[in-house]
Short mmCIF file of C-alpha atoms in Angstrom, two decimals:
data_model
loop_
_atom_site.label_atom_id
_atom_site.label_comp_id
_atom_site.label_asym_id
_atom_site.label_seq_id
_atom_site.Cartn_x
_atom_site.Cartn_y
_atom_site.Cartn_z
CA GLU A 14 -73.97 -14.42 -10.49
CA ILE A 15 -72.60 -15.27 -7.03
CA VAL A 16 -72.66 -11.97 -4.79
CA LEU A 17 -70.28 -11.59 -2.06
CA THR A 18 -71.37 -9.34 0.81
CA GLN A 19 -68.83 -8.12 3.21
CA SER A 20 -69.37 -6.68 6.79
CA PRO A 21 -68.61 -4.28 8.37
CA GLY A 22 -68.28 -1.86 5.83
CA THR A 23 -65.78 0.07 8.32
CA LEU A 24 -63.98 -1.59 11.41
CA SER A 25 -62.33 0.80 13.73
CA LEU A 26 -59.79 -0.87 16.00
CA SER A 27 -56.49 0.04 17.59
CA PRO A 28 -52.99 -1.82 17.27
CA GLY A 29 -52.67 -5.09 19.08
CA GLU A 30 -56.46 -5.69 18.92
CA ARG A 31 -58.26 -8.70 16.91
CA ALA A 32 -60.08 -7.81 13.70
CA THR A 33 -62.67 -10.24 12.36
CA LEU A 34 -64.08 -9.43 8.79
CA SER A 35 -67.06 -11.35 7.35
CA CYS A 36 -67.85 -12.25 3.99
CA ARG A 37 -70.98 -13.94 3.12
CA ALA A 38 -72.15 -15.55 -0.44
CA SER A 39 -75.14 -15.69 -2.02
CA GLN A 40 -74.88 -19.36 -2.65
CA SER A 41 -72.52 -21.84 -1.65
CA ILE A 42 -69.26 -21.87 -3.02
CA ASP A 43 -66.44 -24.34 -2.60
CA THR A 44 -63.65 -23.54 -0.01
CA ILE A 45 -61.02 -23.79 -2.76
CA ASP A 46 -62.70 -20.90 -4.75
CA LEU A 47 -62.67 -18.26 -1.95
CA ALA A 48 -59.67 -15.82 -1.60
CA TRP A 49 -59.00 -12.57 0.43
CA TYR A 50 -56.74 -9.71 -0.48
CA GLN A 51 -55.35 -6.77 1.04
CA GLN A 52 -55.32 -3.28 -0.67
CA LYS A 53 -53.36 -0.13 0.44
CA ARG A 54 -53.97 3.31 -0.89
CA GLY A 55 -53.00 3.92 -4.40
CA GLN A 56 -51.94 -0.13 -4.75
CA ALA A 57 -52.97 -3.10 -6.46
CA PRO A 58 -54.45 -5.72 -4.19
CA THR A 59 -52.39 -8.19 -2.95
CA LEU A 60 -53.42 -11.85 -2.31
CA LEU A 61 -53.29 -12.97 1.33
CA ILE A 62 -55.26 -16.15 1.92
CA TYR A 63 -56.46 -18.73 -0.72
CA GLY A 64 -58.68 -21.70 -0.64
CA THR A 65 -60.39 -20.04 2.21
CA SER A 66 -57.39 -20.76 4.69
CA SER A 67 -54.40 -21.10 2.98
CA ARG A 68 -51.90 -18.19 3.46
CA ALA A 69 -49.97 -16.68 0.31
CA THR A 70 -46.15 -16.60 0.49
CA GLY A 71 -44.73 -14.45 2.63
CA ILE A 72 -48.22 -13.54 4.43
CA PRO A 73 -47.50 -13.63 8.37
CA ASP A 74 -49.53 -16.01 10.50
CA ARG A 75 -51.71 -13.37 12.32
CA PHE A 76 -53.65 -13.54 9.15
CA SER A 77 -55.97 -16.54 8.79
CA GLY A 78 -59.04 -17.46 7.12
CA SER A 79 -61.91 -20.04 7.95
CA GLY A 80 -65.48 -20.84 6.80
CA SER A 81 -67.50 -22.90 4.51
CA GLU A 82 -70.78 -22.89 2.19
CA THR A 83 -71.93 -19.21 2.30
CA ASP A 84 -69.89 -17.71 5.16
CA PHE A 85 -66.23 -16.98 5.49
CA THR A 86 -64.15 -14.93 7.74
CA LEU A 87 -60.72 -13.39 7.77
CA THR A 88 -59.17 -13.07 11.26
CA ILE A 89 -56.20 -10.69 12.15
CA SER A 90 -54.77 -11.63 15.48
CA ARG A 91 -53.15 -8.97 16.61
CA LEU A 92 -53.25 -5.66 14.55
CA GLU A 93 -49.84 -4.06 13.36
CA PRO A 94 -49.99 -0.53 12.20
CA GLU A 95 -49.29 -2.02 8.49
CA ASP A 96 -52.58 -3.89 8.62
CA PHE A 97 -54.87 -0.70 8.28
CA ALA A 98 -56.22 -0.99 4.56
CA VAL A 99 -59.25 -2.54 2.50
CA TYR A 100 -59.65 -5.92 2.57
CA PHE A 101 -61.73 -7.57 -0.10
CA CYS A 102 -62.94 -11.54 -0.47
CA GLN A 103 -63.02 -12.95 -4.03
CA GLN A 104 -64.71 -16.43 -5.28
CA TYR A 105 -64.34 -18.21 -8.59
CA GLY A 106 -66.95 -20.04 -10.57
CA GLY A 107 -70.34 -19.34 -12.06
CA SER A 108 -70.84 -16.13 -14.20
CA PRO A 109 -69.12 -13.89 -14.21
CA LEU A 110 -66.15 -16.12 -13.74
CA TYR A 111 -64.81 -14.22 -10.59
CA THR A 112 -66.70 -11.79 -8.11
CA PHE A 113 -65.31 -9.73 -5.64
CA GLY A 114 -67.08 -8.45 -2.32
CA GLN A 115 -67.44 -4.46 -1.88
CA GLY A 116 -64.65 -4.50 0.73
CA THR A 117 -64.04 -3.70 4.48
CA LYS A 118 -62.06 -0.89 5.21
CA LEU A 119 -60.03 -1.36 8.51
CA GLU A 120 -59.22 1.84 10.21
CA THR A 121 -57.37 3.00 13.32
CA LYS A 122 -59.53 3.74 16.26
CA GLN B 5 -40.28 -13.45 -9.39
CA VAL B 6 -43.56 -12.60 -11.68
CA GLN B 7 -43.83 -8.99 -12.64
CA LEU B 8 -46.21 -7.24 -14.67
CA GLN B 9 -45.86 -3.82 -15.98
CA GLN B 10 -49.03 -2.06 -17.75
CA SER B 11 -48.91 0.92 -20.40
CA GLY B 12 -51.15 2.75 -22.08
CA PRO B 13 -53.07 5.92 -22.56
CA GLY B 14 -55.24 7.30 -19.38
CA LEU B 15 -57.64 9.85 -20.96
CA LEU B 16 -60.06 9.18 -23.92
CA LYS B 17 -63.09 10.56 -25.13
CA PRO B 18 -66.58 8.75 -25.47
CA SER B 19 -66.66 6.48 -28.06
CA GLN B 20 -63.13 5.92 -28.17
CA THR B 21 -61.01 2.56 -28.02
CA LEU B 22 -59.43 1.83 -24.75
CA SER B 23 -56.18 0.14 -25.19
CA LEU B 24 -53.73 -1.35 -22.51
CA THR B 25 -50.71 -3.58 -22.64
CA CYS B 26 -49.24 -5.84 -19.68
CA ALA B 27 -45.98 -6.72 -20.21
CA ILE B 28 -44.88 -10.17 -18.50
CA SER B 29 -41.53 -11.01 -16.98
CA GLY B 30 -40.86 -14.22 -14.91
CA ASP B 31 -43.60 -16.13 -16.59
CA SER B 32 -44.81 -16.98 -20.22
CA VAL B 33 -48.17 -15.63 -21.54
CA SER B 34 -48.16 -19.18 -22.90
CA SER B 35 -47.84 -21.05 -19.77
CA GLN B 36 -50.43 -23.67 -19.56
CA SER B 37 -50.55 -23.45 -15.65
CA ALA B 38 -51.62 -19.72 -15.59
CA THR B 39 -54.28 -17.34 -17.16
CA TRP B 40 -53.99 -13.56 -17.89
CA ASN B 41 -56.60 -11.28 -16.62
CA TRP B 42 -57.97 -7.83 -16.92
CA ILE B 43 -59.52 -6.26 -13.88
CA ARG B 44 -60.81 -2.86 -13.15
CA GLN B 45 -61.65 -1.08 -10.10
CA SER B 46 -64.06 2.31 -9.60
CA PRO B 47 -66.15 3.64 -6.56
CA SER B 48 -69.35 2.79 -8.18
CA ARG B 49 -68.76 -0.67 -9.46
CA GLY B 50 -66.09 -2.16 -7.22
CA LEU B 51 -63.61 -4.58 -8.10
CA GLU B 52 -64.79 -5.99 -11.61
CA TRP B 53 -63.24 -8.97 -13.47
CA LEU B 54 -63.42 -8.03 -17.24
CA GLY B 55 -61.94 -11.23 -18.79
CA ARG B 56 -59.00 -13.37 -19.49
CA THR B 57 -56.75 -15.13 -22.10
CA HIS B 58 -54.98 -18.46 -21.58
CA PHE B 59 -53.49 -21.39 -23.45
CA LYS B 60 -53.95 -24.77 -22.95
CA SER B 61 -53.21 -26.51 -26.64
CA LYS B 62 -54.75 -23.69 -28.04
CA TRP B 63 -55.82 -20.05 -26.96
CA TYR B 64 -59.05 -19.50 -25.12
CA SER B 65 -60.65 -15.95 -24.28
CA GLU B 66 -63.36 -15.42 -21.70
CA SER B 67 -65.14 -12.17 -20.82
CA ALA B 68 -67.79 -10.85 -18.46
CA ILE B 69 -71.23 -10.32 -19.88
CA SER B 70 -71.11 -6.73 -18.69
CA VAL B 71 -68.56 -5.99 -21.46
CA ARG B 72 -68.96 -8.78 -23.69
CA GLY B 73 -69.16 -7.58 -27.33
CA ARG B 74 -66.73 -4.29 -26.76
CA ILE B 75 -63.74 -6.52 -25.48
CA THR B 76 -61.02 -8.03 -26.84
CA ILE B 77 -58.01 -9.70 -24.90
CA ILE B 78 -55.12 -10.47 -27.14
CA PRO B 79 -51.80 -12.42 -26.42
CA ASP B 80 -48.56 -11.66 -28.13
CA THR B 81 -46.09 -14.51 -27.57
CA SER B 82 -43.19 -12.56 -29.57
CA LYS B 83 -43.30 -9.93 -26.81
CA ASN B 84 -44.55 -11.95 -23.86
CA GLN B 85 -47.48 -9.46 -23.19
CA PHE B 86 -51.28 -9.40 -23.46
CA SER B 87 -53.47 -6.68 -24.22
CA LEU B 88 -56.97 -5.26 -23.56
CA GLN B 89 -59.33 -3.78 -26.34
CA LEU B 90 -62.48 -2.02 -24.98
CA ASN B 91 -64.76 -0.54 -27.77
CA SER B 92 -66.95 2.26 -27.71
CA VAL B 93 -65.97 3.58 -24.12
CA THR B 94 -68.38 5.61 -21.87
CA PRO B 95 -67.67 7.84 -18.76
CA GLU B 96 -69.11 4.68 -16.87
CA ASP B 97 -65.87 2.83 -18.12
CA THR B 98 -63.72 5.32 -15.81
CA ALA B 99 -61.70 3.19 -13.67
CA VAL B 100 -58.27 1.99 -12.44
CA TYR B 101 -57.63 -0.81 -14.81
CA TYR B 102 -55.44 -3.85 -13.48
CA CYS B 103 -53.85 -6.77 -15.26
CA ALA B 104 -53.34 -10.11 -13.20
CA ARG B 105 -52.23 -13.63 -13.25
CA ALA B 106 -54.17 -16.21 -11.87
CA GLN B 107 -53.52 -20.06 -11.33
CA VAL B 108 -57.22 -21.18 -11.51
CA GLU B 109 -58.91 -19.59 -8.46
CA ASN B 110 -57.35 -16.16 -7.63
CA PHE B 111 -55.19 -13.43 -8.25
CA ASP B 112 -51.34 -14.08 -7.38
CA TYR B 113 -49.73 -11.37 -9.39
CA TRP B 114 -51.03 -7.95 -10.15
CA GLY B 115 -50.02 -4.84 -12.46
CA GLN B 116 -49.50 -1.45 -11.12
CA GLY B 117 -52.92 -0.09 -12.17
CA THR B 118 -53.60 2.24 -14.88
CA LEU B 119 -56.23 5.15 -14.12
CA VAL B 120 -58.23 5.44 -17.38
CA THR B 121 -60.81 8.44 -17.54
CA VAL B 122 -63.36 8.74 -20.30
CA SER B 123 -64.66 12.35 -20.74
CA SER B 124 -65.34 14.64 -23.32
#
């Protein structure tokens, strides 16, 4: 099983600041197989980034993704009030077919 | 625009069978470019992929080892929906259950979620 470890567990920042979220895989994965989701309280996750760096439809360009092999990053360039939520990374392939990280909570400082 | 609408009971007793349905609009359960998935989320297990069904000349189903032997995912082409059945539930199966569409590597549309509680 490919385990995804996200850090930090909680990130406290203010609107306007830059957020950098990390996702580390227990083994190398193809860049096409790494995605990021945002989840707000009481809602289903929403796809933000797929294929490591491609924004999903309607996602603003302040969200960007990067990385390769075992280290991946989600960056939010300037935080807006609606960005404070929980973020998950997810990989495809192996067994089980899909696994998720445990999440990073982005909270207002 | 694809929409997934979940339905099914939210309270079960141990040993009962969990049954949820996901009705699809804006796409087809028989689409050969999509898979139809069930995912659950709990504080103890996080987000956990359970299984999927998809059609590529014939019907396929795959499931996670953690629930294999207890899970069935059934497509219903007449109603354009798919269902989850999970047998012999225990309190550890308490979670929010989601259906979701995937186009291979990631989940682009999700249902609204159903909280399922297993308690005697």
